[in-house]
MMTF fields as JSON, N, C-alpha, C and O atoms, coordinates in Angstrom:
{
  "mmtfVersion": "1.0.0",
  "mmtfProducer": "UNKNOWN",
  "numBonds": 203,
  "numAtoms": 204,
  "numGroups": 51,
  "numChains": 1,
  "numModels": 1,
  "chainsPerModel": [1],
  "groupsPerChain": [51],
  "chainIdList": ["A"],
  "bondAtomList": [4, 2, 8, 6, 12, 10, 16, 14, 20, 18, 24, 22, 28, 26, 32, 30, 36, 34, 40, 38, 44, 42, 48, 46, 52, 50, 56, 54, 60, 58, 64, 62, 68, 66, 72, 70, 76, 74, 80, 78, 84, 82, 88, 86, 92, 90, 96, 94, 100, 98, 104, 102, 108, 106, 112, 110, 116, 114, 120, 118, 124, 122, 128, 126, 132, 130, 136, 134, 140, 138, 144, 142, 148, 146, 152, 150, 156, 154, 160, 158, 164, 162, 168, 166, 172, 170, 176, 174, 180, 178, 184, 182, 188, 186, 192, 190, 196, 194, 200, 198],
  "bondOrderList": [1, 1, 1, 1, 1, 1, 1, 1, 1, 1, 1, 1, 1, 1, 1, 1, 1, 1, 1, 1, 1, 1, 1, 1, 1, 1, 1, 1, 1, 1, 1, 1, 1, 1, 1, 1, 1, 1, 1, 1, 1, 1, 1, 1, 1, 1, 1, 1, 1, 1],
  "groupList": [{"groupName": "MET", "atomNameList": ["N", "CA", "C", "O"], "elementList": ["N", "C", "C", "O"], "formalChargeList": [0, 0, 0, 0], "bondAtomList": [1, 0, 2, 1, 3, 2], "bondOrderList": [1, 1, 2], "singleLetterCode": "M", "chemCompType": "L-PEPTIDE LINKING"}, {"groupName": "LYS", "atomNameList": ["N", "CA", "C", "O"], "elementList": ["N", "C", "C", "O"], "formalChargeList": [0, 0, 0, 0], "bondAtomList": [1, 0, 2, 1, 3, 2], "bondOrderList": [1, 1, 2], "singleLetterCode": "K", "chemCompType": "L-PEPTIDE LINKING"}, {"groupName": "LEU", "atomNameList": ["N", "CA", "C", "O"], "elementList": ["N", "C", "C", "O"], "formalChargeList": [0, 0, 0, 0], "bondAtomList": [1, 0, 2, 1, 3, 2], "bondOrderList": [1, 1, 2], "singleLetterCode": "L", "chemCompType": "L-PEPTIDE LINKING"}, {"groupName": "VAL", "atomNameList": ["N", "CA", "C", "O"], "elementList": ["N", "C", "C", "O"], "formalChargeList": [0, 0, 0, 0], "bondAtomList": [1, 0, 2, 1, 3, 2], "bondOrderList": [1, 1, 2], "singleLetterCode": "V", "chemCompType": "L-PEPTIDE LINKING"}, {"groupName": "ALA", "atomNameList": ["N", "CA", "C", "O"], "elementList": ["N", "C", "C", "O"], "formalChargeList": [0, 0, 0, 0], "bondAtomList": [1, 0, 2, 1, 3, 2], "bondOrderList": [1, 1, 2], "singleLetterCode": "A", "chemCompType": "L-PEPTIDE LINKING"}, {"groupName": "THR", "atomNameList": ["N", "CA", "C", "O"], "elementList": ["N", "C", "C", "O"], "formalChargeList": [0, 0, 0, 0], "bondAtomList": [1, 0, 2, 1, 3, 2], "bondOrderList": [1, 1, 2], "singleLetterCode": "T", "chemCompType": "L-PEPTIDE LINKING"}, {"groupName": "GLY", "atomNameList": ["N", "CA", "C", "O"], "elementList": ["N", "C", "C", "O"], "formalChargeList": [0, 0, 0, 0], "bondAtomList": [1, 0, 2, 1, 3, 2], "bondOrderList": [1, 1, 2], "singleLetterCode": "G", "chemCompType": "PEPTIDE LINKING"}, {"groupName": "SER", "atomNameList": ["N", "CA", "C", "O"], "elementList": ["N", "C", "C", "O"], "formalChargeList": [0, 0, 0, 0], "bondAtomList": [1, 0, 2, 1, 3, 2], "bondOrderList": [1, 1, 2], "singleLetterCode": "S", "chemCompType": "L-PEPTIDE LINKING"}, {"groupName": "ILE", "atomNameList": ["N", "CA", "C", "O"], "elementList": ["N", "C", "C", "O"], "formalChargeList": [0, 0, 0, 0], "bondAtomList": [1, 0, 2, 1, 3, 2], "bondOrderList": [1, 1, 2], "singleLetterCode": "I", "chemCompType": "L-PEPTIDE LINKING"}, {"groupName": "ASN", "atomNameList": ["N", "CA", "C", "O"], "elementList": ["N", "C", "C", "O"], "formalChargeList": [0, 0, 0, 0], "bondAtomList": [1, 0, 2, 1, 3, 2], "bondOrderList": [1, 1, 2], "singleLetterCode": "N", "chemCompType": "L-PEPTIDE LINKING"}, {"groupName": "ASP", "atomNameList": ["N", "CA", "C", "O"], "elementList": ["N", "C", "C", "O"], "formalChargeList": [0, 0, 0, 0], "bondAtomList": [1, 0, 2, 1, 3, 2], "bondOrderList": [1, 1, 2], "singleLetterCode": "D", "chemCompType": "L-PEPTIDE LINKING"}, {"groupName": "TRP", "atomNameList": ["N", "CA", "C", "O"], "elementList": ["N", "C", "C", "O"], "formalChargeList": [0, 0, 0, 0], "bondAtomList": [1, 0, 2, 1, 3, 2], "bondOrderList": [1, 1, 2], "singleLetterCode": "W", "chemCompType": "L-PEPTIDE LINKING"}, {"groupName": "GLU", "atomNameList": ["N", "CA", "C", "O"], "elementList": ["N", "C", "C", "O"], "formalChargeList": [0, 0, 0, 0], "bondAtomList": [1, 0, 2, 1, 3, 2], "bondOrderList": [1, 1, 2], "singleLetterCode": "E", "chemCompType": "L-PEPTIDE LINKING"}, {"groupName": "PRO", "atomNameList": ["N", "CA", "C", "O"], "elementList": ["N", "C", "C", "O"], "formalChargeList": [0, 0, 0, 0], "bondAtomList": [1, 0, 2, 1, 3, 2], "bondOrderList": [1, 1, 2], "singleLetterCode": "P", "chemCompType": "L-PEPTIDE LINKING"}],
  "groupTypeList": [0, 1, 1, 2, 2, 2, 3, 3, 4, 5, 4, 2, 6, 4, 7, 8, 2, 1, 1, 9, 8, 10, 1, 7, 1, 7, 10, 1, 10, 2, 11, 4, 12, 4, 5, 6, 13, 7, 5, 7, 12, 13, 4, 5, 13, 4, 4, 13, 4, 4, 6],
  "groupIdList": [1, 2, 3, 4, 5, 6, 7, 8, 9, 10, 11, 12, 13, 14, 15, 16, 17, 18, 19, 20, 21, 22, 23, 24, 25, 26, 27, 28, 29, 30, 31, 32, 33, 34, 35, 36, 37, 38, 39, 40, 41, 42, 43, 44, 45, 46, 47, 48, 49, 50, 51],
  "secStructList": [7, 2, 2, 2, 2, 2, 2, 2, 2, 2, 2, 2, 2, 2, 2, 2, 2, 2, 2, 2, 2, 2, 2, 2, 2, 2, 2, 2, 2, 2, 2, 2, 2, 2, 2, 7, 7, 7, 1, 1, 1, 7, 1, 1, 7, 7, 7, 7, 7, 7, 7],
  "xCoordList": [35.235, 34.571, 34.058, 32.968, 34.857, 34.439, 33.214, 32.345, 33.142, 31.991, 30.726, 29.666, 30.834, 29.692, 29.214, 28.011, 30.132, 29.792, 29.124, 28.164, 29.624, 29.03, 27.602, 26.709, 27.393, 26.06, 25.099, 23.963, 25.546, 24.701, 24.377, 23.23, 25.373, 25.145, 24.194, 23.352, 24.306, 23.425, 21.996, 21.048, 21.843, 20.514, 19.876, 18.687, 20.649, 20.145, 19.732, 18.678, 20.554, 20.235, 18.976, 18.143, 18.835, 17.647, 16.396, 15.332, 16.525, 15.4, 14.941, 13.743, 15.888, 15.563, 14.942, 13.977, 15.467, 14.939, 13.507, 12.643, 13.246, 11.893, 10.928, 9.797, 11.356, 10.515, 10.144, 8.994, 11.114, 10.85, 9.923, 9.058, 10.085, 9.219, 7.791, 6.843, 7.63, 6.294, 5.628, 4.43, 6.39, 5.844, 5.411, 4.354, 6.228, 5.897, 4.612, 3.762, 4.47, 3.274, 2.036, 0.979, 2.17, 1.009, 0.637, -0.545, 1.637, 1.347, 0.631, -0.307, 1.073, 0.458, -0.992, -1.885, -1.208, -2.563, -3.475, -4.625, -2.958, -3.75, -4.111, -5.243, -3.156, -3.411, -4.472, -5.367, -4.371, -5.346, -6.733, -7.726, -6.808, -8.101, -8.678, -9.885, -7.827, -8.286, -8.764, -9.76, -8.064, -8.427, -9.538, -10.384, -9.548, -10.587, -10.518, -9.76, -11.289, -11.313, -12.028, -13.026, -11.518, -12.119, -13.272, -13.079, -14.475, -15.646, -15.974, -16.801, -15.344, -15.668, -14.958, -15.382, -13.893, -13.162, -13.389, -13.476, -13.487, -13.648, -12.376, -11.278, -12.526, -11.378, -10.441, -9.221, -11.015, -10.189, -10.62, -11.814, -9.662, -10.032, -10.815, -10.52, -11.795, -12.62, -11.83, -11.048, -12.048, -11.396, -12.053, -13.263, -11.29, -11.892, -12.899, -12.703, -13.939, -14.972, -14.423, -13.757, -14.711, -14.251, -15.195, -16.417, -14.594, -15.522, -14.965, -15.627],
  "yCoordList": [16.788, 17.849, 17.343, 17.713, 16.49, 15.947, 15.052, 15.034, 14.313, 13.45, 14.282, 13.929, 15.379, 16.252, 16.833, 16.889, 17.256, 17.793, 16.727, 17.013, 15.514, 14.41, 14.125, 13.891, 14.146, 13.902, 15.009, 14.729, 16.259, 17.382, 17.298, 17.508, 16.995, 16.888, 15.736, 15.867, 14.632, 13.49, 13.834, 13.49, 14.504, 14.898, 15.876, 15.769, 16.813, 17.767, 17.061, 17.356, 16.14, 15.374, 14.541, 14.474, 13.908, 13.094, 13.968, 13.571, 15.141, 16.062, 16.507, 16.539, 16.847, 17.268, 16.111, 16.313, 14.919, 13.742, 13.462, 13.186, 13.53, 13.291, 14.345, 14.02, 15.581, 16.663, 16.41, 16.606, 15.978, 15.692, 14.502, 14.519, 13.48, 12.298, 12.668, 12.242, 13.463, 13.887, 14.737, 14.596, 15.617, 16.472, 15.611, 15.84, 14.631, 13.746, 12.975, 12.82, 12.491, 11.744, 12.639, 12.219, 13.86, 14.754, 15.137, 15.273, 15.313, 15.597, 14.416, 14.598, 13.218, 12.012, 11.868, 11.533, 12.125, 12.048, 13.087, 12.794, 14.304, 15.359, 14.998, 15.215, 14.451, 14.057, 12.951, 12.984, 11.986, 10.895, 11.427, 10.965, 12.392, 12.968, 13.79, 13.763, 14.513, 15.373, 14.555, 14.904, 13.479, 12.689, 11.701, 11.428, 11.166, 10.226, 8.94, 8.845, 7.961, 6.701, 6.891, 7.607, 6.261, 6.357, 5.376, 4.171, 5.885, 5.017, 4.642, 3.758, 5.295, 5.014, 3.759, 3.172, 3.348, 2.15, 1.04, 1.296, -0.189, -1.309, -1.517, -1.212, -2.034, -2.257, -3.302, -3.182, -4.338, -5.349, -5.408, -5.382, -5.485, -5.534, -6.809, -7.881, -6.676, -7.828, -8.726, -8.254, -10.012, -10.976, -10.909, -10.7, -11.08, -11.065, -12.212, -13.298, -11.974, -12.988, -14.14, -13.945, -15.337, -16.543, -16.799, -16.704, -17.121, -17.47, -17.251, -17.499],
  "zCoordList": [7.245, 6.514, 5.166, 4.73, 4.509, 3.217, 3.367, 2.494, 4.469, 4.691, 4.876, 4.358, 5.61, 5.822, 4.493, 4.236, 3.665, 2.351, 1.491, 0.775, 1.561, 0.811, 1.285, 0.47, 2.589, 3.141, 2.71, 2.325, 2.773, 2.375, 0.888, 0.493, 0.062, -1.382, -1.695, -2.583, -1.0, -1.204, -0.801, -1.508, 0.322, 0.773, -0.215, -0.512, -0.716, -1.69, -2.981, -3.544, -3.442, -4.646, -4.474, -5.378, -3.319, -3.05, -2.99, -3.467, -2.413, -2.329, -3.713, -3.994, -4.568, -5.935, -6.703, -7.44, -6.55, -7.238, -6.791, -7.624, -5.483, -4.984, -5.517, -5.879, -5.567, -6.076, -7.538, -7.932, -8.337, -9.751, -9.926, -10.802, -9.115, -9.199, -8.82, -9.48, -7.756, -7.335, -8.41, -8.655, -9.054, -10.106, -11.295, -11.883, -11.641, -12.748, -12.452, -13.329, -11.216, -10.847, -10.891, -11.362, -10.405, -10.417, -11.847, -12.164, -12.715, -14.125, -14.77, -15.547, -14.448, -15.009, -14.526, -15.304, -13.237, -12.677, -13.321, -13.648, -13.501, -14.115, -15.553, -15.986, -16.287, -17.674, -17.722, -18.567, -16.825, -16.797, -16.461, -17.021, -15.553, -15.189, -16.346, -16.585, -17.057, -18.143, -19.34, -19.974, -19.647, -20.812, -20.491, -21.342, -19.286, -18.871, -19.665, -20.631, -19.276, -20.025, -21.359, -21.45, -22.351, -23.681, -23.768, -23.606, -24.023, -24.1, -25.534, -25.762, -26.514, -27.909, -28.42, -29.415, -27.754, -28.181, -27.18, -25.979, -27.655, -26.722, -25.906, -26.371, -24.694, -23.826, -24.417, -24.302, -25.055, -25.713, -27.179, -27.479, -28.079, -29.493, -29.807, -29.278, -30.661, -31.044, -31.99, -32.815, -31.853, -32.747, -34.111, -34.2, -35.167, -36.497, -36.663, -36.117, -37.393, -37.604, -38.416, -39.433, -37.954, -38.663, -39.828, -39.708, -40.936, -42.0, -43.292, -44.3]
}
């Protein structure tokens, strides 16, 4: 009986963890889509001019 309870508790925990990870990923994707790539800043910083 204890093993069955352990299996059920583990499955429930894994389900909750997967749900949270999926929500986090969808929030991250939504944020990336909303903000979009920044075109005002260069992708790599320019080196200071020598001189």
